[in-house]
Coordinates of C-alpha atoms and ligand atoms in Angstrom, one line a residue:
M186 CA 36.7 69.9 50.4
F187 CA 34.1 67.2 50.8
A188 CA 36.2 64.9 53.0
G189 CA 34.4 61.6 53.5
Y190 CA 31.4 62.6 51.4
E191 CA 33.0 62.8 47.9
S192 CA 31.3 59.6 46.8
L193 CA 27.8 60.6 48.1
I194 CA 28.0 64.1 46.7
T195 CA 29.2 63.0 43.3
T196 CA 26.7 60.2 43.1
M197 CA 24.0 62.7 43.8
A198 CA 25.1 64.9 40.9
L199 CA 25.5 62.0 38.5
T200 CA 22.0 60.7 39.4
G201 CA 20.6 64.1 38.8
I202 CA 22.3 64.2 35.3
L203 CA 20.9 60.7 34.5
A204 CA 17.5 61.9 35.6
F205 CA 17.6 64.8 33.3
S206 CA 18.0 62.4 30.3
F207 CA 14.6 61.0 31.4
H208 CA 13.2 64.4 32.3
V209 CA 13.6 65.8 28.8
V210 CA 11.6 63.0 27.2
L211 CA 8.9 63.0 29.9
M212 CA 8.6 66.8 29.3
A213 CA 7.5 65.9 25.7
G214 CA 5.2 63.1 27.0
Q215 CA 7.3 60.1 26.0
L216 CA 8.4 57.1 28.0
S217 CA 11.8 56.1 26.7
L218 CA 14.0 53.7 28.6
G219 CA 16.8 53.5 26.1
Q220 CA 19.0 55.8 28.1
A221 CA 21.1 52.9 29.4
G222 CA 22.1 52.1 25.8
F223 CA 23.0 55.7 25.0
A224 CA 25.0 56.0 28.3
S225 CA 26.8 52.7 27.6
L226 CA 27.8 53.7 24.0
G227 CA 28.9 57.2 25.2
A228 CA 30.9 55.7 28.0
Y229 CA 32.7 53.0 26.1
I230 CA 33.4 55.1 23.0
S231 CA 34.7 57.9 25.1
T232 CA 37.3 55.6 26.5
L233 CA 38.9 55.5 23.1
V234 CA 39.6 59.2 23.1
V235 CA 40.1 60.2 26.7
P236 CA 43.8 60.8 27.3
E237 CA 45.5 59.0 30.2
T238 CA 47.1 62.1 31.6
P239 CA 45.7 65.5 32.6
L240 CA 45.2 68.0 29.9
F241 CA 47.1 71.3 29.5
G242 CA 46.8 73.3 32.7
G243 CA 45.9 70.3 34.8
L244 CA 42.4 70.1 33.4
S245 CA 40.5 66.8 33.7
P246 CA 41.0 64.5 30.6
V247 CA 37.3 63.7 30.9
L248 CA 36.6 67.1 29.3
V249 CA 37.7 65.4 26.0
G250 CA 35.3 62.6 26.5
I251 CA 32.2 64.7 27.3
P252 CA 31.6 66.1 23.8
V253 CA 32.3 62.7 22.3
G254 CA 29.9 60.9 24.7
M255 CA 27.2 63.5 24.1
A256 CA 27.7 63.2 20.3
V257 CA 27.6 59.4 20.4
G258 CA 24.5 59.4 22.6
A259 CA 22.7 62.0 20.4
T260 CA 23.6 60.1 17.2
A261 CA 22.5 56.8 18.6
A262 CA 19.2 58.4 19.7
F263 CA 18.7 59.9 16.3
V264 CA 19.3 56.7 14.4
L265 CA 17.1 54.7 16.9
G266 CA 14.5 57.5 16.7
L267 CA 14.0 57.2 13.0
P268 CA 12.1 53.9 13.3
V269 CA 10.8 54.1 16.9
M270 CA 9.6 57.6 17.2
R271 CA 6.3 56.6 15.5
L272 CA 5.6 54.5 18.6
R273 CA 3.8 55.8 21.6
G274 CA 3.5 54.9 25.3
V275 CA 4.4 51.4 26.4
F276 CA 5.4 50.4 22.9
L277 CA 8.1 53.1 22.8
A278 CA 9.2 52.0 26.2
I279 CA 9.5 48.3 25.1
A280 CA 11.4 49.2 21.9
T281 CA 13.9 51.4 23.8
I282 CA 14.4 48.7 26.5
A283 CA 15.2 46.3 23.6
F284 CA 17.7 48.7 22.2
A285 CA 19.5 49.1 25.5
E286 CA 19.6 45.3 25.9
V287 CA 21.1 44.9 22.4
V288 CA 23.8 47.4 23.3
R289 CA 24.5 45.6 26.5
I290 CA 24.9 42.2 24.7
L291 CA 27.1 43.8 22.0
M292 CA 29.4 45.3 24.7
L293 CA 29.4 42.0 26.5
N294 CA 30.7 40.2 23.5
A295 CA 33.0 42.7 22.0
E296 CA 36.7 42.2 22.5
W297 CA 37.7 45.9 22.8
T298 CA 35.3 46.3 25.7
N299 CA 36.9 43.4 27.6
G300 CA 33.6 41.7 27.9
A301 CA 32.1 41.0 31.3
R302 CA 35.4 41.9 33.0
G303 CA 35.0 45.5 31.9
L304 CA 37.5 48.3 31.5
R305 CA 39.6 49.8 34.2
L306 CA 39.8 53.6 34.1
E307 CA 41.2 56.5 36.1
R308 CA 39.0 58.5 38.3
W309 CA 38.9 61.9 36.5
V310 CA 35.5 63.0 37.8
T311 CA 35.6 65.1 40.9
P312 CA 32.5 66.3 42.9
E313 CA 33.1 69.8 41.6
L314 CA 33.1 68.7 38.0
A315 CA 29.9 66.6 38.4
W316 CA 28.1 69.4 40.1
F317 CA 29.3 71.9 37.6
V318 CA 27.9 69.8 34.8
L319 CA 24.6 69.3 36.7
A320 CA 24.4 73.1 37.3
I321 CA 24.7 73.7 33.6
L322 CA 21.9 71.3 33.0
V323 CA 19.7 72.8 35.6
Y324 CA 20.3 76.2 34.1
A325 CA 19.6 75.0 30.5
F326 CA 16.3 73.4 31.6
W327 CA 15.3 76.5 33.5
R328 CA 15.8 78.6 30.3
L329 CA 14.2 75.9 28.2
G330 CA 10.8 75.8 29.9
P331 CA 9.4 79.2 28.9
S332 CA 11.1 79.2 25.4
R333 CA 9.2 78.4 22.2
I334 CA 10.6 74.8 22.0
G335 CA 9.9 74.3 25.7
R336 CA 6.3 75.2 25.1
A337 CA 6.2 72.9 22.1
F338 CA 7.4 70.0 24.4
A339 CA 4.6 70.8 26.8
A340 CA 2.0 71.1 24.1
V341 CA 3.0 67.7 22.6
R342 CA 2.9 66.1 26.0
E343 CA -0.6 67.5 26.8
D344 CA -2.2 66.8 23.4
E345 CA -0.5 66.0 20.1
V346 CA -3.5 66.7 17.9
A347 CA -4.0 70.2 19.4
A348 CA -0.3 70.8 19.2
S349 CA -0.2 70.0 15.5
S350 CA -3.1 72.3 14.8
M351 CA -1.2 75.1 16.4
G352 CA 1.6 74.5 13.9
V353 CA 3.9 72.4 16.2
D354 CA 5.7 69.8 14.2
V355 CA 5.0 66.9 16.5
A356 CA 7.3 64.3 15.0
R357 CA 10.2 66.8 15.0
T358 CA 9.5 68.0 18.5
R359 CA 9.4 64.4 19.8
M360 CA 12.7 63.6 17.9
T361 CA 14.3 66.7 19.4
S362 CA 13.6 65.6 22.9
F363 CA 14.7 62.1 22.2
V364 CA 18.0 63.2 20.7
A365 CA 18.5 65.6 23.7
S366 CA 17.9 62.7 26.0
G367 CA 20.5 60.6 24.1
A368 CA 23.1 63.4 24.4
I369 CA 22.5 63.8 28.2
A370 CA 22.6 60.0 28.7
G371 CA 25.9 59.9 26.8
L372 CA 27.2 62.7 29.0
Y373 CA 26.1 60.7 32.1
G374 CA 27.8 57.6 30.7
V375 CA 31.2 59.4 30.4
L376 CA 31.0 60.9 33.8
F377 CA 29.9 57.7 35.4
A378 CA 32.7 55.7 33.7
Y379 CA 35.4 58.1 34.9
F380 CA 34.0 58.2 38.4
V381 CA 33.5 54.5 39.2
R382 CA 36.8 53.7 37.5
R383 CA 35.6 50.3 36.2
I384 CA 32.8 49.9 33.8
G385 CA 31.2 46.7 32.6
P386 CA 28.1 46.0 30.5
S387 CA 26.1 45.2 33.6
D388 CA 26.5 48.8 34.8
F389 CA 24.2 49.9 32.0
G390 CA 21.4 47.4 32.6
F391 CA 17.8 47.5 33.5
S392 CA 18.4 48.8 37.1
M393 CA 20.1 51.9 35.7
M394 CA 17.1 52.7 33.6
L395 CA 14.8 52.2 36.5
D396 CA 16.9 54.4 38.8
G397 CA 16.9 57.2 36.3
L398 CA 13.2 56.9 35.7
V399 CA 12.3 56.8 39.3
V400 CA 14.4 59.8 40.1
A401 CA 12.9 61.8 37.2
V402 CA 9.3 60.8 38.2
V403 CA 9.8 61.3 41.9
G404 CA 11.4 64.7 41.4
G405 CA 8.7 65.6 38.9
F406 CA 8.9 66.5 35.2
L407 CA 6.8 69.6 35.1
V408 CA 9.4 71.8 36.8
F409 CA 13.0 72.2 35.7
F410 CA 14.5 71.4 39.1
G411 CA 12.6 68.1 39.5
P412 CA 15.6 65.8 38.7
L413 CA 17.7 67.8 41.2
L414 CA 15.1 67.2 44.0
G415 CA 14.6 63.6 43.0
S416 CA 18.3 62.8 43.0
A417 CA 18.8 64.5 46.4
F418 CA 16.0 62.6 47.8
I419 CA 16.7 59.2 46.4
T420 CA 20.5 59.4 47.1
M421 CA 19.8 60.2 50.7
V422 CA 17.7 57.0 51.2
P423 CA 20.7 54.7 51.8
E424 CA 22.3 57.3 54.0
V425 CA 19.3 57.6 56.2
Q426 CA 19.0 53.9 56.2
R427 CA 22.6 53.5 57.4
A428 CA 22.2 56.3 60.0
A429 CA 19.2 54.4 61.4
G430 CA 21.2 51.2 61.5
L431 CA 19.0 49.4 59.0
E432 CA 21.4 47.4 57.0
A433 CA 19.1 45.0 55.2
G434 CA 19.6 45.1 51.4
W435 CA 15.9 45.0 50.5
I436 CA 15.2 48.3 52.2
H437 CA 16.6 50.6 49.5
P438 CA 14.7 49.1 46.6
F439 CA 11.6 48.8 48.8
V440 CA 11.7 52.4 49.9
T441 CA 12.4 53.6 46.3
G442 CA 9.5 51.5 44.9
A443 CA 7.1 52.7 47.6
L444 CA 8.1 56.2 47.0
L445 CA 7.4 55.9 43.3
L446 CA 4.0 54.4 44.0
V447 CA 3.1 57.2 46.5
V448 CA 4.2 59.9 44.0
I449 CA 2.3 58.4 41.1
L450 CA -0.8 58.0 43.1
L451 CA -0.8 61.1 45.3
L452 CA 1.6 63.5 43.6
P453 CA 1.5 63.1 39.8
G454 CA 3.6 66.2 39.4
G455 CA 6.4 64.8 41.6
L456 CA 8.1 66.3 44.6
S457 CA 8.8 69.5 42.8
S458 CA 5.0 70.1 42.4
I459 CA 5.0 70.7 46.2
A460 CA 7.5 73.5 45.8
G461 CA 5.4 74.9 43.0
Y462 CA 2.2 74.7 45.1
L463 CA 3.9 76.4 48.1
H464 CA 5.3 79.1 45.8
G465 CA 1.8 79.8 44.5
R466 CA 0.3 79.9 48.0
L467 CA 2.9 82.2 49.4
R468 CA 2.6 84.6 46.6
R469 CA -0.1 87.2 47.1
S470 CA -0.2 88.6 43.6
P471 CA -0.9 86.3 40.7
P472 CA 2.2 84.5 39.4
P473 CA 4.0 86.2 36.5
A474 CA 3.6 85.1 32.9
P475 CA 5.6 82.1 32.0
S476 CA 8.1 84.2 30.2
T477 CA 9.4 87.6 31.3
G478 CA 6.0 89.2 30.7
P479 CA 5.1 92.1 28.4
R480 CA 6.3 95.6 29.1
A481 CA 4.7 98.9 28.2
G482 CA 5.1 99.6 24.5
N483 CA 5.6 96.0 23.6
E484 CA 4.5 95.3 20.0
P485 CA 3.0 92.0 18.9
P486 CA 5.2 90.0 16.5
E487 CA 5.2 90.9 12.8
L488 CA 2.1 89.3 11.4
P489 CA 1.5 88.2 7.8
E490 CA -1.1 89.9 5.7
L491 CA -4.5 88.2 5.6
P492 CA -5.8 87.3 2.1
A493 CA -7.5 90.2 0.3
A494 CA -11.3 90.2 0.5
D495 CA -13.1 87.9 -1.9
T496 CA -10.0 85.8 -2.9
P497 CA -10.6 82.1 -2.7
V498 CA -9.5 80.5 0.6
L499 CA -10.9 77.1 0.2
T500 CA -12.0 75.1 -2.8
L501 CA -13.3 71.5 -2.6
N502 CA -14.1 69.4 -5.7
G503 CA -16.0 66.2 -5.0
V504 CA -14.3 65.6 -1.7
G505 CA -15.2 62.5 0.2
K506 CA -14.1 60.4 3.1
D507 CA -15.1 56.7 3.7
Y508 CA -14.6 54.8 6.9
G509 CA -14.9 51.2 5.8
G510 CA -18.5 51.1 4.4
V511 CA -19.5 54.4 6.0
H512 CA -19.5 57.4 3.6
A513 CA -18.8 60.1 6.3
V514 CA -18.5 62.8 3.6
H515 CA -19.5 62.2 0.0
D516 CA -18.8 64.3 -3.1
V517 CA -18.7 67.7 -1.5
D518 CA -18.1 70.8 -3.6
L519 CA -17.5 74.0 -1.7
E520 CA -15.9 77.3 -2.2
L521 CA -15.0 79.8 0.5
R522 CA -13.8 83.3 -0.1
A523 CA -11.9 85.6 2.2
G524 CA -14.0 87.6 4.6
E525 CA -16.9 85.1 4.5
I526 CA -18.5 83.5 7.6
L527 CA -19.7 80.1 6.4
G528 CA -22.0 78.2 8.7
V529 CA -22.0 74.4 8.4
I530 CA -25.0 72.7 9.9
G531 CA -26.6 69.3 9.8
P532 CA -27.9 66.5 12.0
N533 CA -25.6 64.4 14.2
G534 CA -23.4 62.2 12.1
A535 CA -23.9 64.3 9.0
G536 CA -20.1 64.6 8.4
K537 CA -19.4 68.1 9.6
T538 CA -16.4 67.2 11.8
T539 CA -15.0 64.8 9.2
L540 CA -15.2 67.7 6.7
V541 CA -13.3 70.1 8.9
N542 CA -10.8 67.4 9.8
M543 CA -10.0 67.0 6.1
I544 CA -9.6 70.7 5.7
S545 CA -7.3 71.1 8.7
G546 CA -5.1 68.1 7.7
H547 CA -6.1 65.8 10.5
V548 CA -7.8 63.3 8.1
A549 CA -6.9 62.5 4.5
P550 CA -9.8 62.5 2.0
T551 CA -10.4 59.2 0.1
S552 CA -11.8 60.9 -3.0
G553 CA -11.9 64.3 -4.7
D554 CA -9.4 67.1 -4.4
G555 CA -9.2 70.6 -3.1
H556 CA -7.0 73.4 -2.0
V557 CA -6.9 75.4 1.3
L558 CA -4.9 78.6 1.2
G559 CA -2.9 77.3 -1.8
R560 CA -2.1 74.0 -0.2
K561 CA -3.4 70.8 -1.7
L562 CA -5.9 68.9 0.5
G563 CA -4.4 65.7 1.9
A564 CA -0.8 66.6 0.8
A565 CA 1.9 64.9 2.9
G566 CA 3.1 66.8 6.0
G567 CA 0.1 66.7 8.2
A568 CA -1.9 69.2 10.2
H569 CA 1.1 71.4 11.3
R570 CA 1.8 72.3 7.6
V571 CA -1.9 73.2 7.1
A572 CA -1.7 75.4 10.2
R573 CA 1.5 77.0 8.7
A574 CA -0.6 77.8 5.5
G575 CA -2.9 79.9 7.8
V576 CA -5.6 77.5 9.0
S577 CA -6.4 77.4 12.7
R578 CA -9.2 75.6 14.5
T579 CA -11.0 74.6 17.6
F580 CA -12.3 71.1 18.3
Q581 CA -15.8 69.8 19.0
H582 CA -14.5 68.3 22.2
S583 CA -12.1 70.8 23.8
K584 CA -8.5 69.9 23.3
L585 CA -6.9 72.3 25.7
F586 CA -3.5 71.7 27.4
D587 CA -5.1 71.1 30.7
R588 CA -2.1 71.6 33.0
L589 CA -1.1 74.8 31.3
S590 CA -2.6 78.2 32.3
V591 CA -4.9 80.3 30.0
L592 CA -1.9 82.4 29.0
E593 CA 0.4 79.4 28.4
N594 CA -2.2 77.7 26.3
T595 CA -2.6 80.8 24.2
L596 CA 1.2 81.2 24.0
V597 CA 1.4 77.8 22.3
G598 CA -1.0 79.3 19.7
T599 CA 1.7 81.9 18.9
H600 CA 4.1 79.1 17.8
L601 CA 3.8 80.1 14.1
V602 CA 4.1 83.8 14.6
S603 CA 7.0 83.7 17.1
K604 CA 10.7 82.9 16.7
P605 CA 12.8 80.2 18.4
T606 CA 14.2 81.6 21.6
F607 CA 15.9 78.8 23.5
V608 CA 19.5 79.3 22.4
R609 CA 19.2 83.1 22.8
R610 CA 17.7 82.6 26.2
L611 CA 20.6 80.4 27.2
L612 CA 22.9 83.3 26.2
W613 CA 20.6 85.8 27.9
L614 CA 20.4 87.9 24.7
P615 CA 18.0 90.8 24.9
S616 CA 16.5 89.9 21.5
A617 CA 15.2 86.6 23.1
R618 CA 13.4 88.6 25.8
R619 CA 12.0 91.0 23.2
D620 CA 10.7 88.1 21.1
E621 CA 9.2 86.4 24.1
N622 CA 7.5 89.6 25.2
R623 CA 6.1 89.9 21.7
A624 CA 4.6 86.5 21.9
V625 CA 3.2 87.2 25.3
S626 CA 1.7 90.4 24.0
Q627 CA 0.1 88.6 21.0
A628 CA -1.3 85.9 23.4
R629 CA -2.6 88.5 25.9
R630 CA -4.5 90.3 23.1
Q631 CA -6.4 87.2 22.2
V632 CA -7.1 86.3 25.9
Q633 CA -8.5 89.8 26.3
R634 CA -10.5 89.5 23.1
V635 CA -12.4 86.5 24.4
G636 CA -12.9 88.0 27.8
L637 CA -10.5 85.8 29.9
A638 CA -8.0 88.5 30.9
D639 CA -8.8 88.1 34.6
R640 CA -8.2 84.3 34.5
E641 CA -4.9 84.2 32.5
H642 CA -3.0 82.3 35.2
V643 CA -5.8 79.8 35.8
P644 CA -5.0 76.2 34.6
A645 CA -7.2 75.3 31.6
A646 CA -8.6 72.3 33.5
Q647 CA -10.0 74.6 36.2
L648 CA -12.1 76.8 33.8
S649 CA -15.8 76.5 33.4
Y650 CA -16.9 74.7 30.2
G651 CA -17.9 78.0 28.5
D652 CA -14.5 79.6 29.4
Q653 CA -12.8 76.5 28.0
R654 CA -14.6 77.1 24.7
R655 CA -13.5 80.7 24.7
L656 CA -9.9 79.8 25.5
E657 CA -9.8 77.4 22.5
I658 CA -10.8 80.3 20.4
A659 CA -8.1 82.6 21.9
R660 CA -5.5 79.9 21.3
A661 CA -6.6 79.4 17.7
L662 CA -6.6 83.2 17.1
A663 CA -3.0 83.6 18.5
S664 CA -1.5 82.2 15.3
H665 CA -3.2 85.0 13.3
P666 CA -5.1 82.6 11.0
S667 CA -6.4 83.5 7.6
L668 CA -9.1 80.7 8.0
L669 CA -10.5 80.0 11.4
I670 CA -12.6 76.9 11.8
L671 CA -14.8 76.7 14.9
D672 CA -16.2 73.3 15.6
E673 CA -19.3 73.8 17.8
P674 CA -17.9 76.7 19.8
A675 CA -21.2 77.6 21.5
A676 CA -21.8 74.1 22.9
G677 CA -22.5 74.5 26.6
M678 CA -23.0 78.3 26.3
N679 CA -26.1 80.1 27.4
R680 CA -27.9 82.6 25.1
V681 CA -26.0 85.6 26.4
E682 CA -22.6 83.9 26.0
A683 CA -23.6 82.6 22.5
A684 CA -24.7 86.2 21.5
E685 CA -21.3 87.5 22.7
L686 CA -19.5 84.8 20.7
S687 CA -21.6 85.7 17.6
E688 CA -20.5 89.3 18.1
L689 CA -16.8 88.2 18.4
I690 CA -17.0 86.1 15.2
R691 CA -18.5 89.1 13.3
S692 CA -15.7 91.4 14.6
L693 CA -13.1 88.8 13.5
A694 CA -14.6 88.7 10.0
A695 CA -14.6 92.5 9.9
D696 CA -10.8 92.3 10.6
G697 CA -10.4 90.0 7.5
V698 CA -10.4 86.6 9.1
T699 CA -12.4 84.0 7.1
I700 CA -14.5 81.8 9.3
M701 CA -16.1 78.4 9.1
L702 CA -18.6 77.8 11.8
I703 CA -19.9 74.3 12.6
E704 CA -22.7 74.7 15.1
H705 CA -25.9 73.1 16.2
N706 CA -27.2 76.4 17.6
V707 CA -29.1 77.4 14.5
H708 CA -30.3 80.8 15.8
M709 CA -26.6 81.7 16.2
V710 CA -25.7 80.4 12.8
L711 CA -28.4 82.3 11.1
D712 CA -27.5 85.5 13.0
T713 CA -23.8 85.3 12.4
C714 CA -23.1 83.7 9.1
T715 CA -23.0 85.3 5.6
R716 CA -23.7 81.9 4.0
V717 CA -24.8 78.5 5.2
V718 CA -24.1 74.9 4.0
V719 CA -26.3 72.1 5.2
L720 CA -24.9 68.5 5.3
N721 CA -26.9 65.4 5.6
F722 CA -25.5 61.8 5.4
G723 CA -22.2 63.3 4.2
E724 CA -23.7 65.3 1.3
V725 CA -24.5 68.9 0.8
I726 CA -28.2 69.2 0.6
A727 CA -28.5 73.1 0.6
S728 CA -26.2 76.1 0.4
G729 CA -26.9 79.8 0.3
P730 CA -27.8 82.9 2.4
P731 CA -29.0 82.0 5.9
Q732 CA -32.7 82.9 5.5
V733 CA -33.0 81.1 2.1
V734 CA -31.5 77.9 3.6
A735 CA -33.7 78.1 6.7
S736 CA -36.8 78.0 4.6
D737 CA -35.6 75.2 2.3
P738 CA -38.1 72.3 2.7
Q739 CA -35.4 69.7 2.4
V740 CA -33.4 71.3 5.2
I741 CA -36.5 71.6 7.4
E742 CA -37.3 67.9 6.7
A743 CA -33.7 66.7 7.3
Y744 CA -32.7 68.9 10.2
L745 CA -34.6 71.9 11.3
G746 CA -38.0 70.3 11.6
S747 CA -36.7 67.1 13.0
D748 CA -37.3 66.8 16.8
E749 CA -34.8 63.9 17.1
T750 CA -31.9 66.3 16.9
G751 CA -33.1 68.0 20.1
R752 CA -31.6 71.2 18.7
E753 CA -33.0 74.7 18.8
H754 CA -35.3 75.2 15.8
V755 CA -35.6 78.4 13.8
Ligands
ATP22 N1 -12.8 57.7 12.9 C1 -14.0 57.2 12.4 N2 -14.1 55.9 12.2 C2 -15.3 55.4 11.7 N3 -16.3 56.2 11.5 C3 -16.3 57.5 11.7 C4 -15.1 58.1 12.2 N4 -15.3 59.4 12.3 C5 -16.5 59.6 12.0 N5 -17.1 58.5 11.6 C6 -18.5 58.3 11.1 O1 -18.7 59.3 10.1 C7 -20.0 59.9 10.2 C8 -19.8 61.4 10.3 O2 -19.3 61.7 11.5 P1 -19.0 63.2 12.0 O3 -18.4 63.2 13.3 O4 -18.2 63.8 10.9 O5 -20.4 63.8 12.0 P2 -20.9 65.3 12.6 O6 -21.8 65.9 11.6 O7 -19.7 66.0 13.0 O8 -21.7 64.8 13.8 P3 -21.9 65.5 15.2 O9 -22.8 66.7 15.0 O10 -22.5 64.5 16.1 O11 -20.6 66.0 15.7 C9 -20.7 59.2 11.4 O12 -21.5 58.2 10.9 C10 -19.5 58.7 12.2 O13 -19.9 57.6 12.9

């Protein structure tokens, strides 16, 4: 069927498959290069089980090896992931390269692998089979993108701290993408082995890692068809070279390297981002929501009850946090009851952000104890578990997912109130669409609530500063929090915008949300809050109704009357 081109066509598909094993970790913001090791283990171990004759009905024996190779790759990734998943960036890359090298040396010295001479195998992989497997992968990644786990990958890639405060279990999400990468690399290993007919340890060396990475990066990891484009492009380089009569061996690596450089410098989203750009330009109407979009009559997901008015939401007893010799927060006692709007004010460096970081689980206290929504402060598990208890927050310095749109950012916020959809999306089950629509509906409500409905498809990075603050609030609201912590939400807003924000906060409290507002805009705090706490040098120096606190001489001395803060005075 592909007379004369079988090799080229199969190589293109196999390269695409290899690139997907890099794509899935890049999607979650990780640079792993251990795929050569997973592929090697998958390939060698599958040779122990793949029969030497066709299966019943003439099916390719490699079909037996595929699940084995995938299971081996996934298991190896899981075992390796346990120690290395705590590493980031270049350290993760180095650790995974070391793993691949260890596997290569083991295979080189083992007897059953035939050492450097390698193993001779039958060719059981046809172009049709290779492309069939690649098509399944493309389909799976297409369905993955707008699913709940796909959004979690994107959130972890864009900002791990923000992702965890939306309830995304960052460690688990990173491990999931790593194990998926191992499974796909194992799959590649099996197909590669039964295509080239002879495998040796050197086939799974550094150049294989680089090839896979280059294809994934050149194709682009923000769009599901990136590896497909990348492999088509890179595989064609030697063909074009041959057609042009350029036989020199250095041309291929040179062109590949140059291409990688051009993409990194000029096209960080890879070749597939051009397609995405053209798609956006050609479309007159705004692009659709990342999932199927809500339909008339869509209900938001089932949301848990908020705590009844006046029940304790937060209790702190003598809580403190030291950084070396700095007492960022010292001996703070605080109680917050459902329905309250608590303002926290104080000069720069007073400890406000450290206090909320302890409450939201991003920082562990060094002294004292406390409970937030029934969860012990500083308990193991991290910020995503605090979020699961019902705490949601914004950050002093915006932590938006810059490359995601307004709606996509807010959809990540629905993580805790939506259901996993990936497997059901693969099977095209109507319940997956219904659940996605519910999540979109929940997200849209929050986007509307903060006044960003007309910008829901704009990437977060392109919003004005004030709109970014609003988007952070929408994203925090999407999880239907019992306690909403707003860290300087009015920073950069003008008086009108701040007044609108104040109105929004009051309406949220009227709906039963308990709010903690850290703000330097004292007018706004006094207008909005039911109670105010003043921090100075990490300690509470005043607490009570806004007007009482505002006239406290100690507060005037420490904060309100001090010109050095440069803040608005009462
Ligand atoms: N990670 C850290 N390591 C060392 N010191 C820190 C750290 N985080 C905060 N601090 C110190 O703790 C103190 C309190 O800082 P924090 O950011 O909580 O104050 P803040 O009231 O939020 O200030 P601002 O209004 O400027 O945001 C400051 O002295 C700060 O330098």
